[in-house]
PDB file of C-alpha atoms in Angstrom:
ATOM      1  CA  UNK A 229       0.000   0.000   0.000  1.00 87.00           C
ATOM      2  CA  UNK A 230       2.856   2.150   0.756  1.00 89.00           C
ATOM      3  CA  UNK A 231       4.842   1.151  -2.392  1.00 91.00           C
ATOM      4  CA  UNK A 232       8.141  -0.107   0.030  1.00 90.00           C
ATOM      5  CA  UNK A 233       9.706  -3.429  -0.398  1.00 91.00           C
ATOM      6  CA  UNK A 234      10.263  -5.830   2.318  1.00 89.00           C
ATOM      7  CA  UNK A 235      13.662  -5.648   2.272  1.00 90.00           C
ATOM      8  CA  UNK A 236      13.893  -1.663   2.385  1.00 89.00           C
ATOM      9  CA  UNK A 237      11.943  -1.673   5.473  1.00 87.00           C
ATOM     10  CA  UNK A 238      14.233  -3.934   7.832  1.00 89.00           C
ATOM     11  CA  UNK A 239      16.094  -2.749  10.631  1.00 88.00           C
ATOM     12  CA  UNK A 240      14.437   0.488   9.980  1.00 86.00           C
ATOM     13  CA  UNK A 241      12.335   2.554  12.155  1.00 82.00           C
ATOM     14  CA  UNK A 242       9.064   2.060  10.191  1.00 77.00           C
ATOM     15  CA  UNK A 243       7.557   5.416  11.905  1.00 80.00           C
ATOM     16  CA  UNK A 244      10.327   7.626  10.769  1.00 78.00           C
ATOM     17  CA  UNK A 245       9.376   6.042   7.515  1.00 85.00           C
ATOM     18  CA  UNK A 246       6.156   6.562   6.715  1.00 87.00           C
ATOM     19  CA  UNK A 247       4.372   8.364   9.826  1.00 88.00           C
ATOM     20  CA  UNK A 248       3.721  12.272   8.901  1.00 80.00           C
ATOM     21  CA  UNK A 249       2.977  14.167  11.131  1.00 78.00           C
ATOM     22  CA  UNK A 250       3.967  18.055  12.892  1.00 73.00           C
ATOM     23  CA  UNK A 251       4.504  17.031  16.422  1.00 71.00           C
ATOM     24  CA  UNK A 252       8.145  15.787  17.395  1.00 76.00           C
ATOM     25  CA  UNK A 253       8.361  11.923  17.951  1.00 77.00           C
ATOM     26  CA  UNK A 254       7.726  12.125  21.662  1.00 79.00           C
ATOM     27  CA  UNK A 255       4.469  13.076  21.387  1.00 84.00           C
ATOM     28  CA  UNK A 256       3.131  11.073  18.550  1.00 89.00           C
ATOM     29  CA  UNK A 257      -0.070   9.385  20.048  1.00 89.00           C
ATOM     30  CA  UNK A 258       1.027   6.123  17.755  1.00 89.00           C
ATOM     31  CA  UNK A 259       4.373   5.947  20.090  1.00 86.00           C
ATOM     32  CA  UNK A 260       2.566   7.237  22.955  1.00 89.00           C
ATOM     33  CA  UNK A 261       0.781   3.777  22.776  1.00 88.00           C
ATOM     34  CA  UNK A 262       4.011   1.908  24.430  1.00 84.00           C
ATOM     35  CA  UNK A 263       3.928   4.114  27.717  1.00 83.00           C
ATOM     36  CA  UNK A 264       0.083   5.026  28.495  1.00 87.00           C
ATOM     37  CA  UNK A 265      -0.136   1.591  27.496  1.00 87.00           C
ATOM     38  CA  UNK A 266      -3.308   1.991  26.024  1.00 91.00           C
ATOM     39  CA  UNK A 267      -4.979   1.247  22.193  1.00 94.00           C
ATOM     40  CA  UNK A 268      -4.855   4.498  19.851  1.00 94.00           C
ATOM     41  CA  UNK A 269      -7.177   4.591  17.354  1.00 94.00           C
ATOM     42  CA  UNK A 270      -7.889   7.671  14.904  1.00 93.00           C
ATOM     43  CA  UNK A 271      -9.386   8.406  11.465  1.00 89.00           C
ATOM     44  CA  UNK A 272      -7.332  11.554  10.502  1.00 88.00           C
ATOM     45  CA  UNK A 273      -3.256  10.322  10.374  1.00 91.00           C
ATOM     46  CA  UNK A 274      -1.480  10.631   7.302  1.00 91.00           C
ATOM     47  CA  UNK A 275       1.405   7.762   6.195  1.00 92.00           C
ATOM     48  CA  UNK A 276       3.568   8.679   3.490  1.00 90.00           C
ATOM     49  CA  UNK A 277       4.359   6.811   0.448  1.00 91.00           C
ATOM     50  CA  UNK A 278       8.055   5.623  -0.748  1.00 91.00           C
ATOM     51  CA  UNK A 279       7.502   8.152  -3.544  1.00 93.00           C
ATOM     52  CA  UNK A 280       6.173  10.976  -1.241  1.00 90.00           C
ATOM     53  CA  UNK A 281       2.645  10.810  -2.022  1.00 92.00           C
ATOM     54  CA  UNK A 282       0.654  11.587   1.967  1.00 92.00           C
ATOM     55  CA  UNK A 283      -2.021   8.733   2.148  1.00 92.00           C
ATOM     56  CA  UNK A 284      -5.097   9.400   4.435  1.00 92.00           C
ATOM     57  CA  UNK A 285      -5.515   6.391   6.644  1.00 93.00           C
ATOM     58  CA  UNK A 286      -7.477   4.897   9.531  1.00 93.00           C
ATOM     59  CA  UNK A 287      -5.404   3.329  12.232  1.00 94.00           C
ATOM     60  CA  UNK A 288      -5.181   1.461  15.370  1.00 95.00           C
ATOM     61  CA  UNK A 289      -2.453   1.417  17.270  1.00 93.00           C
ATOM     62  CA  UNK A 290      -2.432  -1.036  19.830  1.00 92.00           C
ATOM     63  CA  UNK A 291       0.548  -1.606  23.090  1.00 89.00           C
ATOM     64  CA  UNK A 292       3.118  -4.750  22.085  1.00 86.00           C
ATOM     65  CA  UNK A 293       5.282  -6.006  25.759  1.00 80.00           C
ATOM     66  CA  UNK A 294       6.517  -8.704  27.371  1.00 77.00           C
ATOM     67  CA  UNK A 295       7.544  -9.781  30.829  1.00 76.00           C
ATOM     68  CA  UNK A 296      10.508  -7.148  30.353  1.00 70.00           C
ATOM     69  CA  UNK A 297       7.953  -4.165  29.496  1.00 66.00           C
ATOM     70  CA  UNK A 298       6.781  -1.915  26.478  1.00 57.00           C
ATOM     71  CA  UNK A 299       8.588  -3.612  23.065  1.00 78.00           C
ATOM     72  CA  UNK A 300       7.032  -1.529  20.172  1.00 84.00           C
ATOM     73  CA  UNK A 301       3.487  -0.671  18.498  1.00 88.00           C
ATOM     74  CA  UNK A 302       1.462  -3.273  16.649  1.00 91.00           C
ATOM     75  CA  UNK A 303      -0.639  -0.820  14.365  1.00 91.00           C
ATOM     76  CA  UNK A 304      -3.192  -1.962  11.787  1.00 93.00           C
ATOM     77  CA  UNK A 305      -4.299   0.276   9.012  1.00 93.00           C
ATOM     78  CA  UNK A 306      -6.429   1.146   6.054  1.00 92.00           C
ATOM     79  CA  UNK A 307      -5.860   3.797   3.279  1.00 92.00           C
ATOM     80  CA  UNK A 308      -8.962   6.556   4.072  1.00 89.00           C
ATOM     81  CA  UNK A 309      -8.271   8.095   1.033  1.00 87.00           C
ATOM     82  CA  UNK A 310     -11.554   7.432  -0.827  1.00 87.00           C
ATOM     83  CA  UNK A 311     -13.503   8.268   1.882  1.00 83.00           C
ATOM     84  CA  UNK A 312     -12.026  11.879   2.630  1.00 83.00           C
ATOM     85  CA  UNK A 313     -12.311  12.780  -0.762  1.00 83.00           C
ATOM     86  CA  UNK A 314     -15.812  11.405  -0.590  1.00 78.00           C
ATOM     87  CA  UNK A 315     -16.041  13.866   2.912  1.00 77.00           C
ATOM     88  CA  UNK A 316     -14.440  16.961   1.538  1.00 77.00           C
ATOM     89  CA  UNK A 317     -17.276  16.273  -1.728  1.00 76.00           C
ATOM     90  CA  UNK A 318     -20.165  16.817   0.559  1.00 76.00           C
ATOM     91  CA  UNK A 319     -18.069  19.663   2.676  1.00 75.00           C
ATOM     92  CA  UNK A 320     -17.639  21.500  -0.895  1.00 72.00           C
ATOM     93  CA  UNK A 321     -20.962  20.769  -1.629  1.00 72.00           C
ATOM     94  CA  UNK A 322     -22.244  22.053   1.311  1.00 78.00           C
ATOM     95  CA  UNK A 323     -20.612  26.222   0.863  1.00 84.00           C
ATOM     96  CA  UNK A 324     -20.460  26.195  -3.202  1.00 89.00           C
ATOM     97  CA  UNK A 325     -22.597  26.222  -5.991  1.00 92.00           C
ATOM     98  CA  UNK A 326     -22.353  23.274  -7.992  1.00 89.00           C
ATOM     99  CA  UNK A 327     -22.510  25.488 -11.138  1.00 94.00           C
ATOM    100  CA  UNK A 328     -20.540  28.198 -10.939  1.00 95.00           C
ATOM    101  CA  UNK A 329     -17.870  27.032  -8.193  1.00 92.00           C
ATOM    102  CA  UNK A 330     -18.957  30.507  -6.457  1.00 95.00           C
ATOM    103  CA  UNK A 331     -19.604  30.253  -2.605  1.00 93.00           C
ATOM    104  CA  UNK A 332     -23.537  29.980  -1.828  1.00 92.00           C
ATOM    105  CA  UNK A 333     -25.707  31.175   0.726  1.00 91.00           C
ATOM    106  CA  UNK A 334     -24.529  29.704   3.375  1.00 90.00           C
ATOM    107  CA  UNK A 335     -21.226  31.440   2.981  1.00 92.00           C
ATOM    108  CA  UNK A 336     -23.021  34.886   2.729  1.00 93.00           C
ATOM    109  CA  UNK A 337     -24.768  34.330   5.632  1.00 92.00           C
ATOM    110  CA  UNK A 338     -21.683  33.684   7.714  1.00 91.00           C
ATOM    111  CA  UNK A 339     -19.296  36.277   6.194  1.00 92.00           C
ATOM    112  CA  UNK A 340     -22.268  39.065   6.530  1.00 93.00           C
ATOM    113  CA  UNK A 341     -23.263  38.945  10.166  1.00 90.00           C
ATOM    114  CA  UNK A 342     -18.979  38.380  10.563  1.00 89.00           C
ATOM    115  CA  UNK A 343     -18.342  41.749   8.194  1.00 90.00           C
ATOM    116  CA  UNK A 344     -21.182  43.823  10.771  1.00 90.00           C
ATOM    117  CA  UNK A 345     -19.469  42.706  13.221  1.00 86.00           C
ATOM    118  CA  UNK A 346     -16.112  43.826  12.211  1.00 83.00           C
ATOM    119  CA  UNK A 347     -17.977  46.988  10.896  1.00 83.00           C
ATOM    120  CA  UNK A 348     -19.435  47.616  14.031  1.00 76.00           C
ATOM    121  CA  UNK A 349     -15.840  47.746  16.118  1.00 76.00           C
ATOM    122  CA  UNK A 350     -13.417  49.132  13.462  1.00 74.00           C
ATOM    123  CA  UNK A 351     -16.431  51.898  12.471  1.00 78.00           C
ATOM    124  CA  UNK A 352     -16.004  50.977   8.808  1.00 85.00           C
ATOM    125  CA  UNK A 353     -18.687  50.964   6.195  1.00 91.00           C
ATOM    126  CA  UNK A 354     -19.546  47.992   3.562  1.00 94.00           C
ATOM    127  CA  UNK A 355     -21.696  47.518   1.005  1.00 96.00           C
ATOM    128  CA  UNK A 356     -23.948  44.651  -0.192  1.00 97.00           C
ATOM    129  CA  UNK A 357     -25.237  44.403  -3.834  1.00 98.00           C
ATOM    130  CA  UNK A 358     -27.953  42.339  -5.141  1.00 98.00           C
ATOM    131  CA  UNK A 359     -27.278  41.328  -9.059  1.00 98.00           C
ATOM    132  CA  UNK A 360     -30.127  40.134 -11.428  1.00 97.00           C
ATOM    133  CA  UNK A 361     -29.057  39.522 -14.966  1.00 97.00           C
ATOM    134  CA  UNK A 362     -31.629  41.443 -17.658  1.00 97.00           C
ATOM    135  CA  UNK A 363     -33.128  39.009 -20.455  1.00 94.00           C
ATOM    136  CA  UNK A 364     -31.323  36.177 -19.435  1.00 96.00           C
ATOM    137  CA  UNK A 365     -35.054  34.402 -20.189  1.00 94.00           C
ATOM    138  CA  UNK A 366     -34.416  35.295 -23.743  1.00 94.00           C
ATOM    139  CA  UNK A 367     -30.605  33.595 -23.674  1.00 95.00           C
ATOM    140  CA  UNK A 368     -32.229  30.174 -22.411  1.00 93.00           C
ATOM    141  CA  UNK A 369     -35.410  30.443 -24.851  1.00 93.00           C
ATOM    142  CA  UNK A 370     -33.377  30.749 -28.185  1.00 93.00           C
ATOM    143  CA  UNK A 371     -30.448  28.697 -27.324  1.00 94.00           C
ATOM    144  CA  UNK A 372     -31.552  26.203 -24.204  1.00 94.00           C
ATOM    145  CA  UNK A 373     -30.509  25.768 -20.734  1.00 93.00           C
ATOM    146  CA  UNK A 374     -27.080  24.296 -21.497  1.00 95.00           C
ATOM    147  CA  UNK A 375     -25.954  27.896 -23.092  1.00 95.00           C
ATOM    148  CA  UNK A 376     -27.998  29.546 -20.082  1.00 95.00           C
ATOM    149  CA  UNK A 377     -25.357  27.251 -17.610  1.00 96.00           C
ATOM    150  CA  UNK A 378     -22.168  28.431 -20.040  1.00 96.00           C
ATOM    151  CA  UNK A 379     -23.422  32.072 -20.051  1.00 97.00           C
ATOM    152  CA  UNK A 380     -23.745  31.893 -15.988  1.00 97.00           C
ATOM    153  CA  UNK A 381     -20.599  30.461 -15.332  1.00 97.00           C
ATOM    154  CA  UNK A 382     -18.659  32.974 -17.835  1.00 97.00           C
ATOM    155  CA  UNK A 383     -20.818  35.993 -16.295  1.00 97.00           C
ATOM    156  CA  UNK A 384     -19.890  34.616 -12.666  1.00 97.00           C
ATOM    157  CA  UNK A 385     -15.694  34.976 -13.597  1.00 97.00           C
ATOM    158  CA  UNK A 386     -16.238  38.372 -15.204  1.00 97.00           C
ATOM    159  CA  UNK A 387     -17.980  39.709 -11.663  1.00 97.00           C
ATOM    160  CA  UNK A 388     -15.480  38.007 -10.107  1.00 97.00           C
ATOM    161  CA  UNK A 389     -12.620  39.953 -11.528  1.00 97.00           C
ATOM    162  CA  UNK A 390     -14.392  43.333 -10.537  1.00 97.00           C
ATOM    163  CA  UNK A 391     -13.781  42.552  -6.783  1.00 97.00           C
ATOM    164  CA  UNK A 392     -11.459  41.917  -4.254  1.00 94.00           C
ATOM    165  CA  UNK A 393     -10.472  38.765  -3.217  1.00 92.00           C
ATOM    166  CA  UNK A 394     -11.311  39.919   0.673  1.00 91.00           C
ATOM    167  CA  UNK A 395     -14.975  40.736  -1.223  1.00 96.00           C
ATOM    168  CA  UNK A 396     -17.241  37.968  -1.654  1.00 96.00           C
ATOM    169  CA  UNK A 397     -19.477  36.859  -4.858  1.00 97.00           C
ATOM    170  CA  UNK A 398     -22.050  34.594  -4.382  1.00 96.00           C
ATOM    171  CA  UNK A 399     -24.586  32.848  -6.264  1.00 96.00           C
ATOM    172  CA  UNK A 400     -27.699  32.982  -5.284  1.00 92.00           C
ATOM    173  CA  UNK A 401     -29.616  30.918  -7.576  1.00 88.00           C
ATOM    174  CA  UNK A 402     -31.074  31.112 -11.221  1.00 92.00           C
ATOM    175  CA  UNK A 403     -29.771  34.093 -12.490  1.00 96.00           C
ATOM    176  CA  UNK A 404     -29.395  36.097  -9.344  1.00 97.00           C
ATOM    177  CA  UNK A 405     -25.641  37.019  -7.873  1.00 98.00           C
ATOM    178  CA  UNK A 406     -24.768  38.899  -4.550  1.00 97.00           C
ATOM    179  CA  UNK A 407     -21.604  40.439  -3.544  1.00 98.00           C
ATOM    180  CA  UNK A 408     -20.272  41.473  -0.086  1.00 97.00           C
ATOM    181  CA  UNK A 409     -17.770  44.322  -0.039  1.00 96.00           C
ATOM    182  CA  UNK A 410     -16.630  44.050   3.348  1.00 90.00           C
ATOM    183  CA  UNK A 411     -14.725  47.292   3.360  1.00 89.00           C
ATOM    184  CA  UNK A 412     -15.708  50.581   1.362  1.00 92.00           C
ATOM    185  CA  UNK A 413     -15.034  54.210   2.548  1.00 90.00           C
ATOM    186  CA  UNK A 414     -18.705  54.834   1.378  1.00 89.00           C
ATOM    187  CA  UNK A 415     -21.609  54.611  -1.402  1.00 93.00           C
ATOM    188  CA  UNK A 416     -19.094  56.103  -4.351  1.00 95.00           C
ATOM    189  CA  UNK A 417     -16.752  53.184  -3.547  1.00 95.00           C
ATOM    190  CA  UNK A 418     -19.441  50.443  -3.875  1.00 96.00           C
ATOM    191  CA  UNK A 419     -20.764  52.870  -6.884  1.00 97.00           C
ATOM    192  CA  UNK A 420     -17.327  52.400  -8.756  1.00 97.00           C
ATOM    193  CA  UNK A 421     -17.722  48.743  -8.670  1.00 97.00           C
ATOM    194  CA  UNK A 422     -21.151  48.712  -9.700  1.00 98.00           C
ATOM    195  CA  UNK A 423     -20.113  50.625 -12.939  1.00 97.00           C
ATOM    196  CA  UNK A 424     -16.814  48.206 -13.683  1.00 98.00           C
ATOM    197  CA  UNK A 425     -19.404  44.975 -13.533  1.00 98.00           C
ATOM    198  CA  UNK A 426     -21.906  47.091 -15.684  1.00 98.00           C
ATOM    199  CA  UNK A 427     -19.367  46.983 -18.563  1.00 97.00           C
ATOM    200  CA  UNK A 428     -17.820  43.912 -18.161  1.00 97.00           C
ATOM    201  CA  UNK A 429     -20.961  41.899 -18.028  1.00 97.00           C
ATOM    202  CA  UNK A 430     -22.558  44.031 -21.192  1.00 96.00           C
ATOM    203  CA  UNK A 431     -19.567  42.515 -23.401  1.00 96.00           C
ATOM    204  CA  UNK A 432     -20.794  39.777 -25.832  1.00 96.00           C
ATOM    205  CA  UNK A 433     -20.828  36.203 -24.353  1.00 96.00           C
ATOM    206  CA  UNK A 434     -19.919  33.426 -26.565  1.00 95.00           C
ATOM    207  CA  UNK A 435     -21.843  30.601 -26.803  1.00 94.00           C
ATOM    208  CA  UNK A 436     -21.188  27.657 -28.001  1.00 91.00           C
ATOM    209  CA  UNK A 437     -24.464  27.968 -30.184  1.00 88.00           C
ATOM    210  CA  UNK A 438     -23.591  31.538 -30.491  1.00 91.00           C
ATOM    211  CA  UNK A 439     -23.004  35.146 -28.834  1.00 93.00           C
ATOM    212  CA  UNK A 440     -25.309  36.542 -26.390  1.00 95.00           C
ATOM    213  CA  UNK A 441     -25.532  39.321 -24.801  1.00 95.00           C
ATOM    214  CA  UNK A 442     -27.301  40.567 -21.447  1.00 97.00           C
ATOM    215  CA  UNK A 443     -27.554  43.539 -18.896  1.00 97.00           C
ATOM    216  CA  UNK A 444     -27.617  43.564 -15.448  1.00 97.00           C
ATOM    217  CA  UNK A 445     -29.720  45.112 -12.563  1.00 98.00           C
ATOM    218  CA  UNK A 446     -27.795  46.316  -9.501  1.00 98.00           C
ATOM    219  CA  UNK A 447     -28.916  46.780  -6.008  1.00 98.00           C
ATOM    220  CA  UNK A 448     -26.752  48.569  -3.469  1.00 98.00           C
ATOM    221  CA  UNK A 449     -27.036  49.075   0.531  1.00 97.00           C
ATOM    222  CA  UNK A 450     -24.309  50.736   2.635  1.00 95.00           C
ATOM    223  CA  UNK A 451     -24.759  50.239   6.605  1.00 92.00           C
ATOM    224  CA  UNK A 452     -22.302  51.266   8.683  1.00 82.00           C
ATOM    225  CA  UNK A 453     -21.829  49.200  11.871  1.00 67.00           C
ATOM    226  CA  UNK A 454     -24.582  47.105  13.299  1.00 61.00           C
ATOM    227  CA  UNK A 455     -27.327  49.761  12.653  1.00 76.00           C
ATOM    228  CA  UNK A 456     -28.974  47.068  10.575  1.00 87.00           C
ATOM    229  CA  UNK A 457     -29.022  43.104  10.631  1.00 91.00           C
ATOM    230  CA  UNK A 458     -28.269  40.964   7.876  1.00 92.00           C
ATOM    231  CA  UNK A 459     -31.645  40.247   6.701  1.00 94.00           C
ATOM    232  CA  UNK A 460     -32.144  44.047   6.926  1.00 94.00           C
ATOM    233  CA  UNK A 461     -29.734  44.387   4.649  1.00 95.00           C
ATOM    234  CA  UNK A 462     -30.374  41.918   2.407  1.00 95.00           C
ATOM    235  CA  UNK A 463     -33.888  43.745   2.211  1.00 96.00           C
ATOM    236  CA  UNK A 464     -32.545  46.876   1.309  1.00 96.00           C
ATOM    237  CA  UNK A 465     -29.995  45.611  -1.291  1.00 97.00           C
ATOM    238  CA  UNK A 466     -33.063  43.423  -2.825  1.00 97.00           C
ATOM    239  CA  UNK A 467     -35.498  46.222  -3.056  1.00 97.00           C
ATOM    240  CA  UNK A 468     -32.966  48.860  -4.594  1.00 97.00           C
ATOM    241  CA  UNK A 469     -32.199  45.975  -7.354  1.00 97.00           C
ATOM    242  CA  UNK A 470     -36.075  46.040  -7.742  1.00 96.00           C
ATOM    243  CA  UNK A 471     -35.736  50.132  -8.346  1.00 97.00           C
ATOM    244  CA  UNK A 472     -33.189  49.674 -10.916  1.00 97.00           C
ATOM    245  CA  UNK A 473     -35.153  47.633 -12.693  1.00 96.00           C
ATOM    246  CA  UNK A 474     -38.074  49.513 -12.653  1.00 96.00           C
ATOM    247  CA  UNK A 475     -36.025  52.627 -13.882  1.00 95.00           C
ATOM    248  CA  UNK A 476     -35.174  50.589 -17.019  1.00 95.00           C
ATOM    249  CA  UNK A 477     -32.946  48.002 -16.158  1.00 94.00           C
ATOM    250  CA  UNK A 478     -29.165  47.280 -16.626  1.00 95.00           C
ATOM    251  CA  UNK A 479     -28.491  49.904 -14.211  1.00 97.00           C
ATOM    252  CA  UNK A 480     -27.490  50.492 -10.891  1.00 97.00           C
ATOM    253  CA  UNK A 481     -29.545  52.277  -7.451  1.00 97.00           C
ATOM    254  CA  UNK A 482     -28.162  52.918  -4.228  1.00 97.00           C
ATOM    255  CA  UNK A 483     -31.348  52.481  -1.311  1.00 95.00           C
ATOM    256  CA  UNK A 484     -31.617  55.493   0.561  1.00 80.00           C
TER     257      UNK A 484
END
């Protein structure tokens, strides 16, 4: 499993070998086993291959004495490697959106009421900013929902280049994006950025059927320290989107 012959391992100390770990060797809880005299067993160690690779396995680590005392470690193993990927999977799954790769929801939610917070000690302002693309209906009616998905993803990096990578883009679903500035000195900041995704998502998209083109519908809230909540917020940053769209879409509007 760990790609070493027989003969390479003897006489050798097999945890310098293949045990990886930060700790020095006196407290390694796999050694620790001889003196607490006691079984080990864990689900997160990493072994190392002959050729470097680190293997996730699941171990026990079990006391091995005689009548003259502790003698070594019997430790049995299996490589965990196909079910942490399988774990991390559902743990990605869980904070990103399956089409896009952006974080989700869930990630807003945390990073919002964490951004008040910070706003709220440091007196700083920050902005939130609903996004709903304009005729993106028309995109998925003349060339179908697989050049709907392409045109999402390739609007999602072209927001995602207008920020910065403390900011936050999220999707929220269909064809609606929000972004978390977590820092701005005031409206004209969040303003600024508002007017850089304007033009980048108004360039052509290429399809594989074809180029399309769509606009974009921008709400903006500012708050300033816990004055608001998060779903306050939120509120505010939906209904100015809502104004900009009534005033003629692919626009921005700043509530307040």
């Amino acid at each position: 499993m760990l790609g070493w012959p027989r003969e390479e391992l003897e006489n050798r100390k097999g945890h310098q070998v293949f045990h990886v770990h930060e700790e020095d060797e006196s407290q390694c809880p796999i050694l620790l086993a001889m003196t607490t005299q006691t079984v080990y067993r864990s689900k997160t160690e990493v072994f190392r291959r002959k050729d470097g690779v680190p293997v996730p396995v699941s171990l026990n680590a079990a006391p091995l004495s005689d009548d003259a005392g502790a003698e070594g470690v019997v430790i049995s193993f299996q490589d965990f490697s196909e079910i942490k990927n399988y774990q991390d999977e559902i743990q990605r799954l869980a904070y990103q959106d399956t089409l896009t790769g952006l974080p989700n929801r869930r990630v807003l939610d945390e990073r919002l009421a964490l951004a008040l917070g910070m706003s709220d000690r440091h007196d700083r302002c920050l902005a939130l900013m609903f996004l709903d693309l304009d005729h993106f209906k028309a995109v998925n009616d003349t060339y179908g929902h697989d050049a709907g998905d392409q045109l999402l993803k390739e609007i999602a990096r072209r927001i995602s280049t207008c920020v910065r990578k403390t900011d936050t883009v999220v999707r929220m679903g269909g064809d609606e994006f929000i972004i978390l500035l977590q820092e701005v000195a005031g409206p004209e900041s969040a303003e600024r950025v508002a007017a850089k995704i304007l033009e980048v998502v108004a360039e052509p998209v290429v399809l594989t059927e074809g180029k399309a083109r769509v606009g974009v519908s921008i709400g903006i809230a500012i708050a300033e320290g816990q004055t608001v909540t998060p779903e306050q917020l939120m509120e505010q940053a939906d209904s100015a989107m809502y104004e900009a769209k009534r005033a003629g879409k692919n626009q921005y509007y700043v509530w307040g």
